[in-house]
Amino acid sequence: MTGSLSRFSHPDSRTEDQFENLDKHTQWGIDFLERYAKFVKERLEIEQTYAKQLRSLVKKYCPKRSKDDEPRFTSCLSFYAILNELNDYAGQREVVAEDMGHKVYGELMRYSQDLKAERKHHLQEGRKAQQYLEQCWKQMDNSKKKFERECREAEKSQIIFERLDNDINATKSEVEKAKAQLYLRTHMADESKNEYAAQLQNFNAEQWKHFNAAIPQIFKNLQDMDERRTVKLGETYRSFAEVERKVIPIISKCLEGMVTAAKNVDERRDSSIVVESFKSGFEPPGDFPFEDFSQNIQRTGSDGTIGTPKTDGSKPDPKHSIGKAKNKLWLFGKKPKAPNLEDLSHLPPEQRRKKLQQRIDELSRELQKEMDQRDALNKMKDVYEKNPQMGDPGSLQPKISETICNMEKLRSEIHKNETWLAEVEGAKQSSRSDRRPSTDVNHHAPHGRESPEGSYTDDHSQEHRSPPQPDPHEFDDEFDDDDPLPAIGHCKALYSFDGSNEGTLVMKEDEVLYVIEEDKGDGWTRVRKQSGEEGYVPTSYVEITLEKHSKGS
């Protein structure tokens, strides 16, 4: 470009045309730079949209429930691990978009503004130089035209003087006048000549400066500017690639994490989790007894050898046997209804044991928190007592009392659940004939309460029957006993109770409720509302009136 610019500076070249060419070229360069900046902007917007859609996808398929409720299958855990890796991958796409915005797009836009200002300055300098040279040329041209006019006038005066001087008829005064006019015109021509020579010399000097110093320097500045623009484009091209390359190691780790999650899928472990989760603890059903309907048929002597051997026990009741078989087939046939009981007695023994143990662990953690809070409040109270200016010790007493009350409630809940857990573990170790159904909350059924299939009894003569037979209605009583407990009295609420804990009942002051179970010494009485809702309330919160026959029992 330098060689071409040197040709532009030749006096015969058209400087204005070259300025127009450079004006167009530099403007094209800036337009190209801004076009590339627009490309980068659209590219980073694609990255932002891609990252946003990936995060939305991860959020859509992430588990909505707590981790305790989620299945622990390796296939599920691996899928959640893949979602976490995909979320990290989306974060790297956001990093790419952010770096492209700062290091490439932002840098290009700032440089474009600087480039426009510099280009404008150089072009203005070139136009000023051209205007100054044109002004010098006009002054020189005017002096030249003046000199030319004065010379023509001087030549005319000389012709007139010579004509009059040779004319014998011309008077002396006319000759003298013509001579004076010739002298004046000659003097003015000499002055115009000197002025023209000075203007010409000045123009030639300015023209030399213009074409040999000013214009080449301006063109060189424009050339340097255009080369810097080209270098900047190359740097941003490299930055565009480096931004992507920088996140490749982390993206590779995300992909490796996905592959690792896929390798962690274990079908045998998942199968064992299914078996452990749905293991009921029930024993397989026993053999069906042979029902002999030919006992009352008279047999001949020849038929005696074909008779069926008699059993030792009494003759089985066909209806009873059929009913027994039907009652024990529910596990493989129609699923029984499962009421939502607080003691979880509607669950199979193994699942009930797990749920009760889980509940006890949760209550124990809550109890530990309350104990820690109580200790902290007591320490704070001691500090206030020693330093009264720090606070009033009496202000902490309501909170301490509330914490102690919560601890007592939690201990009561833990004791209640431990009792149920002991029942499950005891029933698991005992035989099926010794198991008793438990559908009440933390107590045995009252005397006289009948189930849909029979009644509970304290008749110990059954222990002497030989051999002991399993209760044919054992599972029906355990799962289908939905009869409400009979009321043994009524009570009136002395205070309001919020019933925020599990198993408790909300009651308002002066509300009348049915008493269905007395206080067992733990400070809680089981009651029922008019609507049929049941639960426990603090015994000290109610005034109890029991029926006479209930008091005796």
Coordinates of C-alpha atoms in Angstrom, one line a residue:
M1 CA 0.0 0.0 0.0
T2 CA 3.0 2.3 0.6
G3 CA 4.0 2.1 -3.1
S4 CA 0.5 2.9 -4.2
L5 CA 0.3 5.8 -1.9
S6 CA 3.5 7.2 -3.2
R7 CA 1.9 7.3 -6.7
F8 CA -1.1 9.0 -5.2
S9 CA 1.2 11.8 -4.1
H10 CA 2.4 12.6 -7.6
P11 CA 1.4 16.1 -8.6
D12 CA -0.5 14.9 -11.6
S13 CA -2.7 12.5 -9.6
R14 CA -6.1 13.5 -8.5
T15 CA -5.8 13.8 -4.7
E16 CA -9.6 14.2 -4.3
D17 CA -10.2 10.9 -6.1
Q18 CA -7.7 9.1 -3.9
F19 CA -9.3 10.5 -0.7
E20 CA -12.7 9.2 -1.9
N21 CA -11.2 5.8 -2.5
L22 CA -9.6 5.7 0.9
D23 CA -12.8 7.0 2.5
K24 CA -14.7 4.1 0.9
H25 CA -12.1 1.5 1.8
T26 CA -11.8 2.6 5.5
Q27 CA -15.6 2.8 5.8
W28 CA -15.8 -0.8 4.4
G29 CA -13.3 -1.9 6.9
I30 CA -15.3 -0.5 9.8
D31 CA -18.5 -2.0 8.4
F32 CA -16.8 -5.4 8.1
L33 CA -15.6 -5.2 11.7
E34 CA -19.1 -4.3 13.0
R35 CA -20.6 -7.1 10.9
Y36 CA -18.3 -9.6 12.6
A37 CA -19.2 -8.1 15.9
K38 CA -22.9 -8.7 15.1
F39 CA -22.0 -12.3 14.2
V40 CA -20.4 -12.8 17.6
K41 CA -23.4 -11.3 19.3
E42 CA -25.8 -13.7 17.6
R43 CA -23.4 -16.5 18.4
L44 CA -23.4 -15.7 22.1
E45 CA -27.2 -15.3 22.1
I46 CA -27.4 -18.8 20.7
E47 CA -25.2 -20.0 23.6
Q48 CA -27.3 -18.2 26.1
T49 CA -30.5 -19.7 24.7
Y50 CA -29.0 -23.2 24.6
A51 CA -27.8 -22.9 28.2
K52 CA -31.2 -21.7 29.3
Q53 CA -33.0 -24.5 27.6
L54 CA -30.6 -27.0 29.0
R55 CA -31.2 -25.7 32.6
S56 CA -35.0 -25.8 32.0
L57 CA -34.7 -29.3 30.8
V58 CA -32.7 -30.4 33.9
K59 CA -35.2 -28.6 36.2
K60 CA -38.1 -30.3 34.4
Y61 CA -36.7 -33.8 35.0
C62 CA -35.1 -33.3 38.4
P63 CA -37.0 -35.0 41.2
K64 CA -39.7 -32.8 42.8
R65 CA -39.8 -34.9 46.0
S66 CA -37.3 -35.0 48.8
K67 CA -34.4 -37.4 48.6
D68 CA -35.9 -39.7 51.2
D69 CA -38.9 -40.3 49.0
E70 CA -37.0 -40.9 45.9
P71 CA -36.2 -44.5 44.9
R72 CA -32.6 -45.6 45.5
F73 CA -32.3 -47.6 42.3
T74 CA -28.9 -47.2 40.6
S75 CA -30.7 -46.5 37.3
C76 CA -32.4 -43.5 39.0
L77 CA -29.3 -42.3 40.8
S78 CA -27.3 -42.5 37.5
F79 CA -30.0 -40.5 35.7
Y80 CA -29.9 -37.8 38.4
A81 CA -26.1 -37.8 38.2
I82 CA -26.4 -37.3 34.4
L83 CA -28.8 -34.4 35.1
N84 CA -26.3 -32.8 37.4
E85 CA -23.5 -33.2 34.8
L86 CA -25.8 -31.7 32.2
N87 CA -26.5 -28.8 34.5
D88 CA -22.8 -28.2 34.8
Y89 CA -22.4 -28.5 31.1
A90 CA -25.1 -25.7 30.7
G91 CA -23.0 -23.6 33.1
Q92 CA -20.0 -23.9 30.8
R93 CA -22.1 -22.8 27.8
E94 CA -23.0 -19.8 29.9
V95 CA -19.3 -19.2 30.5
V96 CA -18.7 -19.3 26.8
A97 CA -21.5 -16.8 26.1
E98 CA -20.2 -14.5 28.9
D99 CA -16.6 -14.6 27.7
M100 CA -17.6 -13.9 24.1
G101 CA -19.6 -10.9 25.3
H102 CA -16.7 -9.4 27.2
K103 CA -13.6 -10.5 25.4
V104 CA -14.8 -10.5 21.8
Y105 CA -18.1 -8.5 21.2
G106 CA -17.5 -5.8 23.8
E107 CA -13.9 -5.4 22.7
L108 CA -15.0 -5.1 19.0
M109 CA -17.6 -2.5 19.7
R110 CA -15.2 -0.4 21.8
Y111 CA -12.5 -0.6 19.1
S112 CA -15.1 0.2 16.4
Q113 CA -15.9 3.5 18.1
D114 CA -12.2 4.4 18.4
L115 CA -11.7 3.5 14.8
K116 CA -14.5 5.7 13.6
A117 CA -13.1 8.7 15.6
E118 CA -9.6 8.2 14.3
R119 CA -10.8 7.8 10.7
K120 CA -12.8 11.0 10.9
H121 CA -9.8 12.9 12.2
H122 CA -7.4 11.7 9.4
L123 CA -10.0 12.5 6.7
Q124 CA -10.5 16.0 8.2
E125 CA -6.8 16.6 8.2
G126 CA -6.6 15.6 4.5
R127 CA -9.5 17.8 3.5
K128 CA -7.9 20.8 5.4
A129 CA -4.6 20.2 3.5
Q130 CA -6.5 20.1 0.2
Q131 CA -8.4 23.2 1.0
Y132 CA -5.2 25.1 2.0
L133 CA -3.4 24.1 -1.2
E134 CA -6.5 25.1 -3.3
Q135 CA -6.5 28.4 -1.6
C136 CA -2.8 29.0 -2.4
W137 CA -3.4 28.0 -6.0
K138 CA -6.3 30.5 -6.3
Q139 CA -4.1 33.3 -5.0
M140 CA -1.3 32.4 -7.4
D141 CA -3.8 32.2 -10.3
N142 CA -5.3 35.6 -9.5
S143 CA -1.9 37.2 -9.4
K144 CA -1.0 35.5 -12.7
K145 CA -4.2 36.8 -14.3
K146 CA -3.5 40.3 -13.0
F147 CA 0.0 40.2 -14.3
E148 CA -1.4 39.2 -17.7
R149 CA -3.9 42.0 -17.8
E150 CA -1.3 44.6 -16.8
C151 CA 1.1 43.4 -19.5
R152 CA -1.6 43.7 -22.1
E153 CA -2.5 47.2 -20.9
A154 CA 1.2 48.2 -21.0
E155 CA 1.5 46.9 -24.6
K156 CA -1.5 48.9 -25.6
S157 CA 0.0 52.1 -24.0
Q158 CA 3.3 51.5 -25.8
I159 CA 1.5 51.1 -29.2
I160 CA -0.4 54.3 -28.5
F161 CA 2.7 56.2 -27.5
E162 CA 4.6 55.0 -30.5
R163 CA 1.8 55.9 -32.9
L164 CA 1.5 59.4 -31.4
D165 CA 5.3 59.9 -31.3
N166 CA 5.5 59.1 -35.0
D167 CA 2.5 61.2 -35.9
I168 CA 3.6 64.7 -37.0
N169 CA 0.1 66.0 -36.5
A170 CA 0.1 64.9 -32.8
T171 CA 0.6 67.7 -30.3
K172 CA 3.3 67.6 -27.7
S173 CA 0.9 67.4 -24.9
E174 CA -0.7 64.3 -26.4
V175 CA 2.7 62.7 -26.8
E176 CA 3.6 63.5 -23.2
K177 CA 0.3 62.2 -21.9
A178 CA 0.8 58.9 -23.9
K179 CA 4.3 58.7 -22.6
A180 CA 3.1 59.1 -19.0
Q181 CA 0.4 56.4 -19.5
L182 CA 3.0 54.1 -20.9
Y183 CA 5.3 54.6 -17.9
L184 CA 2.4 54.0 -15.5
R185 CA 1.3 50.8 -17.2
T186 CA 4.8 49.5 -17.4
H187 CA 5.3 50.2 -13.7
M188 CA 2.0 48.4 -12.8
A189 CA 3.0 45.4 -15.0
D190 CA 6.3 45.2 -13.1
E191 CA 4.5 45.2 -9.8
S192 CA 2.1 42.5 -11.0
K193 CA 5.0 40.5 -12.2
N194 CA 6.7 40.7 -8.8
E195 CA 3.5 39.7 -7.1
Y196 CA 2.8 36.8 -9.4
A197 CA 6.4 35.6 -8.9
A198 CA 6.0 35.7 -5.2
Q199 CA 2.6 33.8 -5.2
L200 CA 4.0 31.3 -7.6
Q201 CA 6.9 30.6 -5.4
N202 CA 4.7 30.2 -2.4
F203 CA 2.3 27.9 -4.2
N204 CA 5.1 25.7 -5.4
A205 CA 6.5 25.5 -1.9
E206 CA 3.0 24.6 -0.4
Q207 CA 2.4 22.2 -3.2
W208 CA 5.7 20.4 -2.5
K209 CA 4.8 20.2 1.2
H210 CA 1.3 19.0 0.3
F211 CA 2.4 16.1 -2.0
N212 CA 5.6 15.2 -0.3
A213 CA 4.8 15.6 3.4
A214 CA 1.2 16.3 4.4
I215 CA -0.7 14.0 2.1
P216 CA 1.8 11.0 2.4
Q217 CA 1.6 11.3 6.2
I218 CA -2.2 11.4 6.2
F219 CA -2.3 8.4 3.9
K220 CA 0.2 6.6 6.1
N221 CA -1.9 7.2 9.1
L222 CA -4.9 5.8 7.3
Q223 CA -2.8 2.8 6.3
D224 CA -1.7 2.2 9.8
M225 CA -5.2 2.5 11.1
D226 CA -6.4 -0.1 8.5
E227 CA -3.6 -2.5 9.4
R228 CA -4.4 -2.2 13.1
R229 CA -8.0 -3.0 12.2
T230 CA -6.9 -6.1 10.4
V231 CA -4.7 -7.1 13.4
K232 CA -7.6 -6.6 15.8
L233 CA -9.8 -8.8 13.7
G234 CA -7.2 -11.6 13.8
E235 CA -6.9 -11.2 17.6
T236 CA -10.7 -11.5 18.1
Y237 CA -10.8 -14.5 15.8
R238 CA -8.3 -16.1 18.0
S239 CA -10.2 -15.0 21.2
F240 CA -13.4 -16.4 19.7
A241 CA -11.7 -19.8 19.4
E242 CA -9.9 -19.6 22.8
V243 CA -13.2 -19.0 24.6
E244 CA -14.5 -22.3 23.3
R245 CA -11.2 -24.1 23.9
K246 CA -11.0 -23.0 27.5
V247 CA -14.1 -24.9 28.6
I248 CA -13.3 -28.1 26.7
P249 CA -11.6 -29.7 29.7
I250 CA -14.5 -29.1 32.0
I251 CA -17.0 -30.2 29.4
S252 CA -14.9 -33.3 28.9
K253 CA -15.2 -34.0 32.7
C254 CA -19.0 -33.5 32.5
L255 CA -19.1 -36.1 29.7
E256 CA -16.9 -38.4 31.6
G257 CA -19.2 -38.1 34.6
M258 CA -22.1 -39.1 32.4
V259 CA -20.2 -42.2 31.2
T260 CA -19.3 -43.0 34.8
A261 CA -23.0 -42.7 35.8
A262 CA -23.9 -45.1 33.0
K263 CA -21.4 -47.6 34.3
N264 CA -22.8 -47.4 37.8
V265 CA -26.1 -48.9 36.8
D266 CA -26.3 -52.2 38.6
E267 CA -29.3 -54.4 37.8
R268 CA -28.7 -56.8 40.7
R269 CA -28.6 -54.1 43.2
D270 CA -31.8 -52.6 41.9
S271 CA -33.5 -56.0 42.1
S272 CA -32.3 -56.4 45.7
I273 CA -33.8 -53.0 46.6
V274 CA -37.1 -54.0 45.1
V275 CA -37.1 -57.2 47.1
E276 CA -36.1 -55.4 50.3
S277 CA -38.7 -52.7 49.8
F278 CA -41.7 -55.0 49.1
K279 CA -40.8 -57.9 51.5
S280 CA -44.0 -58.4 53.5
G281 CA -42.9 -60.8 56.2
F282 CA -46.0 -62.9 55.7
E283 CA -45.6 -66.7 55.9
P284 CA -46.8 -68.6 52.8
P285 CA -50.3 -70.0 53.1
G286 CA -50.7 -73.6 54.5
D287 CA -52.0 -76.6 52.6
F288 CA -55.7 -76.9 51.9
P289 CA -57.2 -79.7 54.1
F290 CA -59.0 -82.6 52.5
E291 CA -62.7 -82.1 52.8
D292 CA -64.4 -85.5 53.0
F293 CA -68.1 -85.3 52.1
S294 CA -68.6 -89.1 52.2
Q295 CA -68.6 -89.6 56.0
N296 CA -72.3 -90.2 56.2
I297 CA -72.4 -92.8 53.3
Q298 CA -73.0 -96.5 54.4
R299 CA -70.1 -98.5 53.0
T300 CA -70.2 -102.3 52.2
G301 CA -67.6 -104.7 53.3
S302 CA -65.9 -104.7 50.0
D303 CA -65.7 -101.0 50.0
G304 CA -64.2 -100.8 53.5
T305 CA -60.7 -101.1 52.3
I306 CA -61.1 -98.1 50.1
G307 CA -62.2 -95.7 52.9
T308 CA -60.5 -92.5 53.6
P309 CA -58.3 -92.4 56.7
K310 CA -60.0 -90.4 59.5
T311 CA -58.4 -87.5 61.1
D312 CA -57.8 -87.2 64.8
G313 CA -59.6 -84.0 65.2
S314 CA -63.3 -83.3 65.1
K315 CA -65.0 -83.2 61.7
P316 CA -64.2 -80.0 59.9
D317 CA -66.9 -77.7 58.9
P318 CA -67.0 -77.4 55.1
K319 CA -68.2 -73.8 55.3
H320 CA -65.7 -73.0 57.9
S321 CA -62.9 -74.5 55.8
I322 CA -64.0 -72.7 52.7
G323 CA -64.2 -69.5 54.5
K324 CA -60.8 -70.1 56.0
A325 CA -59.3 -70.7 52.5
K326 CA -60.9 -67.6 51.1
N327 CA -59.7 -65.5 54.0
K328 CA -56.1 -66.6 53.5
L329 CA -56.1 -66.2 49.8
W330 CA -56.4 -62.4 49.8
L331 CA -52.7 -61.9 49.5
F332 CA -52.7 -63.5 46.0
G333 CA -56.2 -62.3 45.0
K334 CA -58.1 -59.2 45.7
K335 CA -56.1 -56.6 47.6
P336 CA -57.6 -55.7 51.0
K337 CA -58.5 -52.1 51.8
A338 CA -55.7 -50.3 53.7
P339 CA -56.9 -47.7 56.2
N340 CA -54.5 -44.9 57.0
L341 CA -53.9 -45.8 60.7
E342 CA -51.4 -43.9 62.9
D343 CA -49.8 -47.1 64.1
L344 CA -49.3 -48.2 60.5
S345 CA -51.0 -51.5 61.3
H346 CA -52.4 -51.6 57.8
L347 CA -48.9 -52.3 56.4
P348 CA -47.2 -55.7 56.2
P349 CA -45.0 -56.4 59.3
E350 CA -41.6 -55.8 57.6
Q351 CA -42.7 -52.5 56.0
R352 CA -44.5 -51.5 59.2
R353 CA -41.3 -52.1 61.1
K354 CA -39.2 -50.0 58.7
K355 CA -41.7 -47.1 58.7
L356 CA -42.0 -47.1 62.5
Q357 CA -38.2 -47.1 62.9
Q358 CA -37.9 -44.3 60.4
R359 CA -40.5 -42.3 62.3
I360 CA -38.7 -42.9 65.7
D361 CA -35.4 -41.7 64.1
E362 CA -37.0 -38.5 62.9
L363 CA -38.7 -37.8 66.3
S364 CA -35.4 -38.5 68.0
R365 CA -33.6 -35.9 65.8
E366 CA -36.4 -33.4 66.6
L367 CA -36.1 -34.2 70.3
Q368 CA -32.3 -33.6 70.2
K369 CA -32.9 -30.2 68.5
E370 CA -35.3 -29.2 71.2
M371 CA -32.9 -30.4 73.9
D372 CA -30.1 -28.3 72.3
Q373 CA -32.4 -25.3 72.2
R374 CA -33.3 -25.8 75.8
D375 CA -29.6 -26.0 76.8
A376 CA -28.8 -22.8 74.8
L377 CA -31.7 -20.9 76.4
N378 CA -30.6 -22.0 79.9
K379 CA -27.1 -20.8 79.2
M380 CA -28.4 -17.5 77.9
K381 CA -30.6 -17.2 81.0
D382 CA -27.6 -17.8 83.3
V383 CA -25.7 -15.1 81.4
Y384 CA -28.6 -12.6 81.8
E385 CA -28.8 -13.4 85.5
K386 CA -25.1 -12.7 85.9
N387 CA -25.2 -9.6 83.7
P388 CA -28.7 -8.0 83.9
Q389 CA -27.7 -5.2 81.6
M390 CA -27.5 -7.7 78.7
G391 CA -31.2 -8.8 79.0
D392 CA -34.1 -9.9 81.2
P393 CA -33.9 -13.5 82.3
G394 CA -37.6 -13.7 82.8
S395 CA -38.2 -13.0 79.1
L396 CA -36.7 -16.4 78.2
Q397 CA -38.9 -18.4 80.5
P398 CA -41.9 -18.7 78.1
K399 CA -39.6 -20.0 75.4
I400 CA -38.0 -22.4 77.8
S401 CA -41.4 -23.7 78.9
E402 CA -42.5 -24.1 75.4
T403 CA -39.4 -26.0 74.5
I404 CA -39.9 -28.3 77.5
C405 CA -43.5 -28.9 76.5
N406 CA -42.4 -29.8 73.0
M407 CA -39.8 -32.2 74.4
E408 CA -42.5 -33.9 76.5
K409 CA -44.7 -34.3 73.4
L410 CA -41.9 -35.7 71.4
R411 CA -41.0 -38.2 74.2
S412 CA -44.6 -39.3 74.3
E413 CA -44.6 -39.8 70.5
I414 CA -41.3 -41.7 70.6
H415 CA -42.6 -43.9 73.4
K416 CA -45.9 -44.6 71.5
N417 CA -44.0 -45.6 68.4
E418 CA -41.5 -47.7 70.3
T419 CA -44.4 -49.6 71.8
W420 CA -45.8 -50.3 68.3
L421 CA -42.3 -51.3 67.1
A422 CA -42.0 -53.7 70.0
E423 CA -45.4 -55.2 69.0
V424 CA -44.1 -55.7 65.4
E425 CA -40.8 -57.3 66.5
G426 CA -42.6 -59.5 69.1
A427 CA -45.1 -60.6 66.5
K428 CA -42.3 -61.4 64.1
Q429 CA -40.7 -63.8 66.6
S430 CA -43.8 -65.5 67.8
S431 CA -45.9 -68.0 65.9
R432 CA -48.9 -67.0 63.9
S433 CA -51.3 -68.5 66.4
D434 CA -50.0 -66.2 69.1
R435 CA -50.4 -63.0 67.1
R436 CA -53.1 -60.6 68.1
P437 CA -54.4 -58.0 65.7
S438 CA -53.8 -54.4 66.7
T439 CA -55.9 -51.7 65.1
D440 CA -56.1 -49.3 68.0
V441 CA -53.6 -46.6 68.8
N442 CA -51.3 -47.7 71.6
H443 CA -53.8 -49.9 73.4
H444 CA -55.8 -53.2 73.2
A445 CA -59.4 -53.2 72.0
P446 CA -62.0 -52.8 74.8
H447 CA -64.0 -55.8 75.9
G448 CA -67.1 -56.4 74.0
R449 CA -65.9 -54.7 70.8
E450 CA -66.7 -56.9 67.9
S451 CA -65.0 -57.0 64.5
P452 CA -66.9 -57.6 61.2
E453 CA -66.0 -61.3 61.3
G454 CA -66.1 -62.1 65.0
S455 CA -65.2 -60.7 68.5
Y456 CA -62.2 -60.5 70.7
T457 CA -62.3 -62.6 73.9
D458 CA -60.3 -63.3 77.0
D459 CA -61.3 -66.9 77.1
H460 CA -58.1 -68.7 78.0
S461 CA -59.6 -72.1 77.4
Q462 CA -58.4 -71.8 73.9
E463 CA -54.8 -72.4 75.1
H464 CA -55.7 -76.0 76.0
R465 CA -57.0 -76.9 72.6
S466 CA -54.8 -79.3 70.8
P467 CA -53.4 -78.8 68.2
P468 CA -53.5 -75.0 68.1
Q469 CA -55.1 -73.7 64.9
P470 CA -54.3 -70.3 63.3
D471 CA -57.1 -67.8 63.5
P472 CA -59.0 -68.0 60.2
H473 CA -59.9 -64.3 60.4
E474 CA -56.5 -63.1 61.5
F475 CA -55.7 -61.0 58.4
D476 CA -59.3 -59.9 58.0
D477 CA -59.3 -58.5 61.5
E478 CA -56.0 -56.8 61.0
F479 CA -56.8 -55.1 57.7
D480 CA -60.6 -54.7 57.6
D481 CA -61.5 -53.6 61.1
D482 CA -62.8 -50.1 60.5
D483 CA -65.5 -49.9 63.2
P484 CA -65.1 -46.8 65.4
L485 CA -64.3 -47.2 69.1
P486 CA -67.4 -46.8 71.3
A487 CA -67.6 -43.7 73.4
I488 CA -67.0 -44.2 77.1
G489 CA -67.9 -40.7 78.1
H490 CA -67.7 -37.1 77.0
C491 CA -65.5 -34.1 77.9
K492 CA -65.5 -30.3 77.6
A493 CA -62.5 -28.3 76.4
L494 CA -61.3 -25.9 79.1
Y495 CA -58.7 -24.4 76.7
S496 CA -58.1 -24.2 73.0
F497 CA -55.5 -26.7 71.5
D498 CA -53.9 -26.3 68.1
G499 CA -53.2 -30.0 67.5
S500 CA -50.0 -29.3 65.5
N501 CA -48.3 -32.7 66.2
E502 CA -49.2 -35.9 64.4
G503 CA -52.0 -37.8 66.0
T504 CA -53.3 -34.9 68.0
L505 CA -56.7 -33.2 67.4
V506 CA -57.6 -29.5 67.1
M507 CA -60.2 -28.3 69.6
K508 CA -61.7 -25.0 70.6
E509 CA -62.5 -23.8 74.1
D510 CA -65.9 -25.1 75.4
E511 CA -66.1 -27.6 72.6
V512 CA -67.8 -30.9 73.7
L513 CA -66.2 -34.2 72.4
Y514 CA -66.6 -37.9 72.9
V515 CA -64.1 -39.8 75.1
I516 CA -63.1 -43.1 73.4
E517 CA -60.0 -43.9 75.5
E518 CA -58.8 -42.8 78.9
D519 CA -55.5 -41.4 79.8
K520 CA -52.9 -44.2 80.1
G521 CA -50.6 -42.2 82.3
D522 CA -48.9 -40.3 79.5
G523 CA -51.0 -37.2 79.9
W524 CA -53.1 -37.7 76.7
T525 CA -56.8 -38.7 76.2
R526 CA -58.2 -40.0 73.0
V527 CA -61.4 -38.2 71.8
R528 CA -63.7 -38.0 68.9
K529 CA -65.4 -35.0 67.4
Q530 CA -69.1 -34.8 66.3
S531 CA -67.8 -35.1 62.7
G532 CA -66.1 -38.4 63.5
E533 CA -62.5 -37.1 63.5
E534 CA -60.4 -38.7 66.2
G535 CA -57.1 -37.8 67.9
Y536 CA -55.4 -37.1 71.2
V537 CA -55.7 -34.0 73.4
P538 CA -53.9 -33.1 76.7
T539 CA -55.8 -34.5 79.6
S540 CA -55.3 -31.2 81.6
Y541 CA -57.0 -29.3 78.8
V542 CA -60.4 -31.0 79.2
E543 CA -63.0 -31.8 81.9
I544 CA -63.9 -35.5 81.5
T545 CA -67.2 -37.1 82.5
L546 CA -67.2 -40.9 82.0
E547 CA -70.2 -43.2 81.8
K548 CA -70.9 -45.2 84.9
H549 CA -70.4 -48.7 83.3
S550 CA -67.2 -47.3 81.8
K551 CA -65.8 -46.2 85.1
G552 CA -66.3 -49.7 86.5
S553 CA -64.4 -51.3 83.7

